[in-house]
Short mmCIF file of N, CA and C in Angstrom, two decimals:
data_model
loop_
_atom_site.label_atom_id
_atom_site.label_comp_id
_atom_site.label_asym_id
_atom_site.label_seq_id
_atom_site.Cartn_x
_atom_site.Cartn_y
_atom_site.Cartn_z
N MET A 1 15.60 -6.72 -5.97
CA MET A 1 14.95 -6.16 -5.06
C MET A 1 15.40 -5.09 -4.37
N PRO A 2 14.49 -4.12 -4.40
CA PRO A 2 14.97 -2.88 -3.39
C PRO A 2 15.20 -3.13 -1.95
N LYS A 3 15.91 -2.55 -1.31
CA LYS A 3 16.21 -2.54 0.08
C LYS A 3 14.82 -2.41 0.97
N TYR A 4 14.07 -1.47 0.67
CA TYR A 4 12.98 -1.31 1.59
C TYR A 4 11.77 -2.29 1.39
N VAL A 5 11.94 -3.36 0.30
CA VAL A 5 10.94 -4.38 0.34
C VAL A 5 11.29 -5.30 1.09
N ASP A 6 10.66 -5.34 2.35
CA ASP A 6 11.08 -6.44 3.49
C ASP A 6 10.17 -7.76 3.48
N ILE A 7 9.38 -7.74 2.89
CA ILE A 7 8.21 -8.64 2.94
C ILE A 7 7.92 -9.12 1.41
N GLU A 8 7.59 -10.30 1.02
CA GLU A 8 7.42 -10.62 -0.25
C GLU A 8 5.68 -10.84 -0.41
N THR A 9 5.19 -9.79 -1.26
CA THR A 9 3.70 -10.06 -1.27
C THR A 9 3.64 -11.10 -2.36
N PRO A 10 2.82 -12.21 -1.87
CA PRO A 10 2.39 -13.20 -2.82
C PRO A 10 1.87 -12.81 -4.26
N LYS A 11 2.46 -13.09 -5.28
CA LYS A 11 2.14 -12.72 -6.69
C LYS A 11 0.86 -12.97 -6.88
N ASP A 12 0.02 -13.83 -6.47
CA ASP A 12 -1.34 -14.10 -6.96
C ASP A 12 -2.25 -12.99 -5.83
N LEU A 13 -1.70 -12.32 -5.13
CA LEU A 13 -2.16 -11.36 -4.17
C LEU A 13 -2.25 -10.03 -4.82
N VAL A 14 -1.17 -9.75 -5.63
CA VAL A 14 -1.06 -8.53 -6.34
C VAL A 14 -2.46 -7.97 -7.03
N PRO A 15 -3.09 -8.75 -7.92
CA PRO A 15 -4.37 -8.33 -8.71
C PRO A 15 -5.30 -7.96 -7.89
N GLN A 16 -5.49 -8.89 -6.81
CA GLN A 16 -6.62 -8.58 -5.56
C GLN A 16 -6.52 -7.31 -4.93
N ILE A 17 -5.18 -6.91 -4.79
CA ILE A 17 -4.98 -5.75 -4.23
C ILE A 17 -5.18 -4.55 -4.95
N LEU A 18 -4.76 -4.50 -6.12
CA LEU A 18 -5.27 -3.65 -6.99
C LEU A 18 -6.55 -3.34 -7.32
N GLU A 19 -7.32 -4.60 -7.32
CA GLU A 19 -8.90 -4.47 -7.71
C GLU A 19 -9.47 -3.98 -6.22
N MET A 20 -8.85 -4.33 -5.33
CA MET A 20 -9.67 -3.96 -4.17
C MET A 20 -9.28 -2.35 -4.10
N LEU A 21 -8.01 -1.60 -4.49
CA LEU A 21 -8.04 -0.37 -4.49
C LEU A 21 -8.89 0.47 -5.26
N SER A 22 -9.24 -0.30 -6.51
CA SER A 22 -10.01 0.42 -7.59
C SER A 22 -11.63 0.38 -6.70
N VAL A 23 -11.96 -0.29 -5.86
CA VAL A 23 -13.25 -0.27 -5.52
C VAL A 23 -13.12 0.68 -4.19
N ALA A 24 -12.14 0.61 -3.50
CA ALA A 24 -12.03 1.39 -2.37
C ALA A 24 -12.17 2.86 -2.72
N LYS A 25 -11.47 3.22 -3.77
CA LYS A 25 -11.31 4.68 -4.21
C LYS A 25 -12.91 5.14 -4.67
N GLU A 26 -13.63 3.97 -5.29
CA GLU A 26 -14.95 4.49 -5.70
C GLU A 26 -15.80 4.74 -4.41
N SER A 27 -15.79 3.74 -3.33
CA SER A 27 -16.49 3.89 -2.39
C SER A 27 -16.20 4.21 -1.02
N GLY A 28 -14.97 4.23 -0.64
CA GLY A 28 -14.39 4.51 0.28
C GLY A 28 -13.39 5.78 0.30
N LYS A 29 -12.34 5.53 0.92
CA LYS A 29 -11.30 6.58 1.15
C LYS A 29 -9.87 6.18 0.94
N VAL A 30 -9.19 6.75 -0.02
CA VAL A 30 -7.72 6.30 -0.14
C VAL A 30 -6.69 7.43 -0.17
N LYS A 31 -5.68 7.48 0.50
CA LYS A 31 -4.64 8.70 0.19
C LYS A 31 -3.62 8.23 -0.51
N LYS A 32 -3.24 9.07 -1.35
CA LYS A 32 -2.15 8.60 -2.65
C LYS A 32 -0.98 9.49 -2.26
N GLY A 33 0.21 8.85 -2.76
CA GLY A 33 1.36 9.63 -2.44
C GLY A 33 2.03 9.25 -1.37
N ILE A 34 3.60 9.61 -1.28
CA ILE A 34 4.16 9.41 0.17
C ILE A 34 3.69 10.17 1.07
N ASN A 35 3.37 11.54 0.79
CA ASN A 35 3.01 12.55 1.94
C ASN A 35 1.90 12.20 2.81
N GLU A 36 0.74 12.04 1.75
CA GLU A 36 -0.64 11.61 2.13
C GLU A 36 -0.41 10.37 3.22
N THR A 37 0.39 9.19 2.49
CA THR A 37 0.26 7.94 2.89
C THR A 37 1.06 8.11 4.34
N THR A 38 2.26 8.83 4.49
CA THR A 38 2.91 9.14 5.75
C THR A 38 1.98 9.61 6.77
N LYS A 39 0.93 10.55 6.40
CA LYS A 39 0.24 11.13 7.41
C LYS A 39 -0.88 10.13 7.89
N ALA A 40 -1.33 9.35 6.79
CA ALA A 40 -2.36 8.31 7.27
C ALA A 40 -1.75 7.40 8.34
N ILE A 41 -0.39 6.86 8.19
CA ILE A 41 0.16 6.04 8.80
C ILE A 41 0.35 6.61 10.32
N GLU A 42 0.63 7.87 10.44
CA GLU A 42 1.10 8.53 11.69
C GLU A 42 -0.16 8.75 12.46
N ARG A 43 -1.24 9.21 11.79
CA ARG A 43 -2.56 9.22 12.54
C ARG A 43 -3.30 7.92 12.65
N LYS A 44 -2.77 7.01 12.19
CA LYS A 44 -3.28 5.63 12.44
C LYS A 44 -4.54 5.50 11.72
N THR A 45 -4.79 6.27 10.69
CA THR A 45 -6.02 6.00 10.00
C THR A 45 -5.94 4.94 8.90
N ALA A 46 -4.78 4.79 8.30
CA ALA A 46 -4.66 3.65 7.34
C ALA A 46 -4.93 2.27 7.76
N GLN A 47 -5.83 1.63 6.94
CA GLN A 47 -6.20 0.12 7.36
C GLN A 47 -5.14 -0.77 6.53
N LEU A 48 -4.61 -0.30 5.42
CA LEU A 48 -3.77 -1.03 4.60
C LEU A 48 -2.85 -0.07 3.70
N VAL A 49 -1.49 -0.35 3.75
CA VAL A 49 -0.65 0.77 2.84
C VAL A 49 -0.17 -0.17 1.78
N VAL A 50 -0.08 0.27 0.48
CA VAL A 50 0.49 -0.51 -0.50
C VAL A 50 1.51 0.39 -1.09
N ILE A 51 2.72 -0.15 -1.36
CA ILE A 51 3.92 0.50 -1.88
C ILE A 51 4.35 -0.19 -3.11
N ALA A 52 4.84 0.59 -4.28
CA ALA A 52 5.28 -0.01 -5.32
C ALA A 52 6.85 -0.27 -4.98
N GLU A 53 7.30 -1.42 -5.80
CA GLU A 53 8.69 -1.79 -5.60
C GLU A 53 9.57 -0.99 -6.84
N ASP A 54 9.00 -0.19 -7.66
CA ASP A 54 10.15 0.47 -8.75
C ASP A 54 10.23 1.85 -8.28
N VAL A 55 10.35 2.34 -7.20
CA VAL A 55 10.40 3.78 -6.67
C VAL A 55 11.83 4.00 -6.55
N THR A 56 12.22 5.12 -7.36
CA THR A 56 13.50 5.78 -7.30
C THR A 56 13.31 7.24 -7.02
N PRO A 57 14.38 7.83 -6.29
CA PRO A 57 15.38 6.97 -5.35
C PRO A 57 14.62 6.36 -4.09
N GLU A 58 14.99 5.29 -3.95
CA GLU A 58 14.53 4.47 -2.69
C GLU A 58 14.03 5.24 -1.43
N GLU A 59 14.99 6.33 -1.17
CA GLU A 59 15.09 7.17 0.16
C GLU A 59 13.45 7.61 0.31
N ILE A 60 13.01 7.70 -0.80
CA ILE A 60 11.69 8.48 -0.55
C ILE A 60 10.69 7.55 0.05
N VAL A 61 10.77 6.32 0.05
CA VAL A 61 9.70 5.50 0.60
C VAL A 61 10.24 4.59 1.64
N VAL A 62 11.50 4.64 1.88
CA VAL A 62 12.27 3.72 2.79
C VAL A 62 11.58 3.43 4.23
N HIS A 63 11.07 5.04 4.62
CA HIS A 63 10.60 5.26 6.07
C HIS A 63 9.05 4.38 6.07
N ILE A 64 8.71 4.21 5.08
CA ILE A 64 6.94 3.52 4.92
C ILE A 64 6.87 2.41 5.78
N PRO A 65 7.79 1.38 5.24
CA PRO A 65 7.49 -0.02 6.04
C PRO A 65 7.81 0.21 7.50
N MET A 66 8.86 0.85 7.88
CA MET A 66 9.15 0.81 9.20
C MET A 66 8.21 1.48 10.10
N LEU A 67 7.58 2.54 9.64
CA LEU A 67 6.48 3.18 10.38
C LEU A 67 5.48 2.45 10.38
N CYS A 68 4.99 1.67 9.29
CA CYS A 68 3.75 0.67 9.49
C CYS A 68 3.87 -0.35 10.58
N LYS A 69 5.25 -0.87 10.36
CA LYS A 69 5.29 -1.78 11.66
C LYS A 69 5.25 -1.07 12.80
N GLU A 70 5.94 -0.06 13.16
CA GLU A 70 5.86 0.72 14.48
C GLU A 70 4.29 0.91 15.02
N LYS A 71 3.53 1.49 14.03
CA LYS A 71 2.02 1.64 14.26
C LYS A 71 1.14 0.51 13.99
N GLY A 72 1.73 -0.67 13.58
CA GLY A 72 0.89 -1.88 13.67
C GLY A 72 -0.06 -2.05 12.33
N ILE A 73 0.21 -1.33 11.23
CA ILE A 73 -0.47 -1.04 10.16
C ILE A 73 0.18 -2.23 9.11
N PRO A 74 -0.69 -2.99 8.55
CA PRO A 74 -0.51 -4.01 7.58
C PRO A 74 -0.12 -3.48 6.25
N TYR A 75 1.05 -3.71 5.57
CA TYR A 75 1.48 -3.25 4.41
C TYR A 75 1.87 -4.21 3.27
N ALA A 76 1.69 -3.90 1.90
CA ALA A 76 1.90 -4.94 0.71
C ALA A 76 2.63 -4.05 -0.12
N PHE A 77 3.31 -4.99 -0.98
CA PHE A 77 3.97 -4.52 -2.16
C PHE A 77 3.39 -4.81 -3.66
N VAL A 78 3.64 -3.70 -4.40
CA VAL A 78 3.08 -4.22 -5.95
C VAL A 78 4.30 -3.97 -6.80
N PRO A 79 4.54 -4.72 -7.90
CA PRO A 79 5.64 -4.38 -8.64
C PRO A 79 5.93 -2.92 -9.12
N ALA A 80 4.76 -2.50 -9.50
CA ALA A 80 4.97 -1.11 -10.28
C ALA A 80 3.97 0.20 -10.12
N LYS A 81 4.75 1.18 -10.04
CA LYS A 81 3.93 2.34 -9.49
C LYS A 81 2.92 2.87 -10.52
N THR A 82 3.20 2.54 -11.81
CA THR A 82 2.29 2.74 -12.63
C THR A 82 0.80 1.92 -12.69
N GLU A 83 1.07 0.79 -12.06
CA GLU A 83 -0.26 -0.11 -11.85
C GLU A 83 -0.91 0.57 -10.55
N LEU A 84 -0.26 0.87 -9.54
CA LEU A 84 -0.74 1.34 -8.42
C LEU A 84 -1.64 2.77 -8.74
N GLY A 85 -0.98 3.47 -9.51
CA GLY A 85 -1.61 4.87 -9.94
C GLY A 85 -2.94 4.57 -10.66
N LYS A 86 -2.80 3.73 -11.58
CA LYS A 86 -3.96 3.31 -12.59
C LYS A 86 -5.02 2.47 -11.53
N ALA A 87 -4.69 1.75 -10.58
CA ALA A 87 -5.83 1.29 -9.79
C ALA A 87 -6.75 2.29 -9.20
N ILE A 88 -6.01 3.34 -8.92
CA ILE A 88 -6.62 4.39 -7.83
C ILE A 88 -7.14 5.42 -8.92
N GLY A 89 -7.01 5.46 -10.13
CA GLY A 89 -7.58 5.98 -11.18
C GLY A 89 -6.89 7.39 -11.48
N LEU A 90 -5.45 7.13 -11.17
CA LEU A 90 -4.53 8.40 -11.71
C LEU A 90 -3.97 8.06 -13.03
N LYS A 91 -3.96 9.34 -13.95
CA LYS A 91 -3.22 8.88 -15.05
C LYS A 91 -1.68 9.03 -14.74
N VAL A 92 -1.31 9.31 -13.81
CA VAL A 92 0.26 9.15 -13.46
C VAL A 92 0.58 8.06 -12.44
N PRO A 93 1.68 7.65 -12.35
CA PRO A 93 2.12 6.59 -11.45
C PRO A 93 2.17 7.30 -10.10
N THR A 94 2.05 6.36 -8.96
CA THR A 94 2.08 6.75 -7.57
C THR A 94 2.96 5.80 -6.78
N SER A 95 3.69 6.22 -5.77
CA SER A 95 4.62 5.42 -5.07
C SER A 95 3.96 4.48 -4.02
N SER A 96 2.92 5.24 -3.44
CA SER A 96 2.28 4.43 -2.55
C SER A 96 0.97 4.95 -2.08
N VAL A 97 0.03 4.30 -1.68
CA VAL A 97 -1.46 4.39 -1.44
C VAL A 97 -1.82 3.98 0.01
N ALA A 98 -2.48 4.54 0.65
CA ALA A 98 -3.00 4.26 2.20
C ALA A 98 -4.51 4.19 1.96
N VAL A 99 -5.17 2.99 2.25
CA VAL A 99 -6.65 2.75 2.27
C VAL A 99 -7.00 3.20 3.70
N GLU A 100 -7.81 4.42 3.69
CA GLU A 100 -8.36 4.77 5.19
C GLU A 100 -9.67 3.95 5.20
N ASN A 101 -10.44 3.99 4.43
CA ASN A 101 -11.73 3.45 4.19
C ASN A 101 -11.94 2.54 3.09
N ALA A 102 -12.35 1.46 3.43
CA ALA A 102 -12.17 0.42 2.12
C ALA A 102 -13.75 0.53 1.44
N GLY A 103 -14.61 1.15 2.03
CA GLY A 103 -15.99 1.31 1.51
C GLY A 103 -16.63 -0.17 1.23
N GLY A 104 -16.82 -0.41 -0.20
CA GLY A 104 -17.46 -1.53 -0.61
C GLY A 104 -16.60 -2.97 -0.53
N ALA A 105 -15.24 -2.45 -0.35
CA ALA A 105 -14.18 -3.56 -0.53
C ALA A 105 -13.67 -3.99 0.70
N THR A 106 -14.40 -3.56 1.93
CA THR A 106 -13.80 -3.85 3.11
C THR A 106 -13.88 -5.27 3.45
N GLU A 107 -14.58 -6.34 3.12
CA GLU A 107 -14.39 -7.83 3.16
C GLU A 107 -13.03 -8.21 2.16
N LYS A 108 -13.01 -7.51 1.14
CA LYS A 108 -11.77 -8.00 0.12
C LYS A 108 -10.40 -7.47 0.96
N LEU A 109 -10.52 -6.33 1.54
CA LEU A 109 -9.53 -5.65 2.28
C LEU A 109 -8.95 -6.63 3.53
N GLN A 110 -10.05 -7.01 4.38
CA GLN A 110 -9.69 -7.90 5.40
C GLN A 110 -8.95 -9.25 4.94
N ASP A 111 -9.54 -9.65 3.91
CA ASP A 111 -9.11 -10.84 3.33
C ASP A 111 -7.67 -10.96 2.82
N ILE A 112 -7.30 -9.95 2.39
CA ILE A 112 -5.93 -9.64 1.88
C ILE A 112 -4.95 -9.39 2.99
N VAL A 113 -5.58 -8.91 4.12
CA VAL A 113 -4.64 -8.42 5.23
C VAL A 113 -4.22 -10.01 5.81
N LYS A 114 -5.16 -10.58 5.86
CA LYS A 114 -4.97 -12.20 6.43
C LYS A 114 -3.98 -12.80 5.78
N LYS A 115 -3.93 -12.80 4.42
CA LYS A 115 -3.06 -13.40 3.59
C LYS A 115 -1.77 -12.89 3.35
N LEU A 116 -1.48 -11.83 3.76
CA LEU A 116 -0.06 -10.82 3.64
C LEU A 116 0.83 -11.72 4.77
N PRO A 117 2.02 -11.99 4.44
CA PRO A 117 3.19 -12.23 5.20
C PRO A 117 3.48 -11.05 6.10
N LYS A 118 3.54 -11.64 7.34
CA LYS A 118 4.03 -10.95 8.48
C LYS A 118 5.55 -10.15 8.33
N ALA A 119 5.64 -8.98 8.54
CA ALA A 119 6.94 -8.30 8.41
C ALA A 119 7.68 -8.79 9.57
N LYS A 120 9.09 -8.85 9.27
CA LYS A 120 9.92 -9.31 10.56
C LYS A 120 10.44 -8.10 11.32
#
């Protein structure tokens, strides 16, 4: 488990998160990549941030959970950046995604946020 993974996303929630991201990218607004995710957190436009657990070097995403906590934005982890990229329709892996507008997945997003463990 990498150092930056400070909460354990329930395994049964991961497929729901990925599915929600697919819907959100079609009907809402998602920001992809570390820079865009960071900006969305800093501007407090992110409703949920999803981070991959297999990012190397770790240093490039280590600030994201801390920023989320600081801004009060919920975040979750998924095992692989390839899954994360695929979920939002990319042919390449992505380290992080911020959902700014869940669109048709708004209820699903709220449901996921309720089930997420709270960060310490």
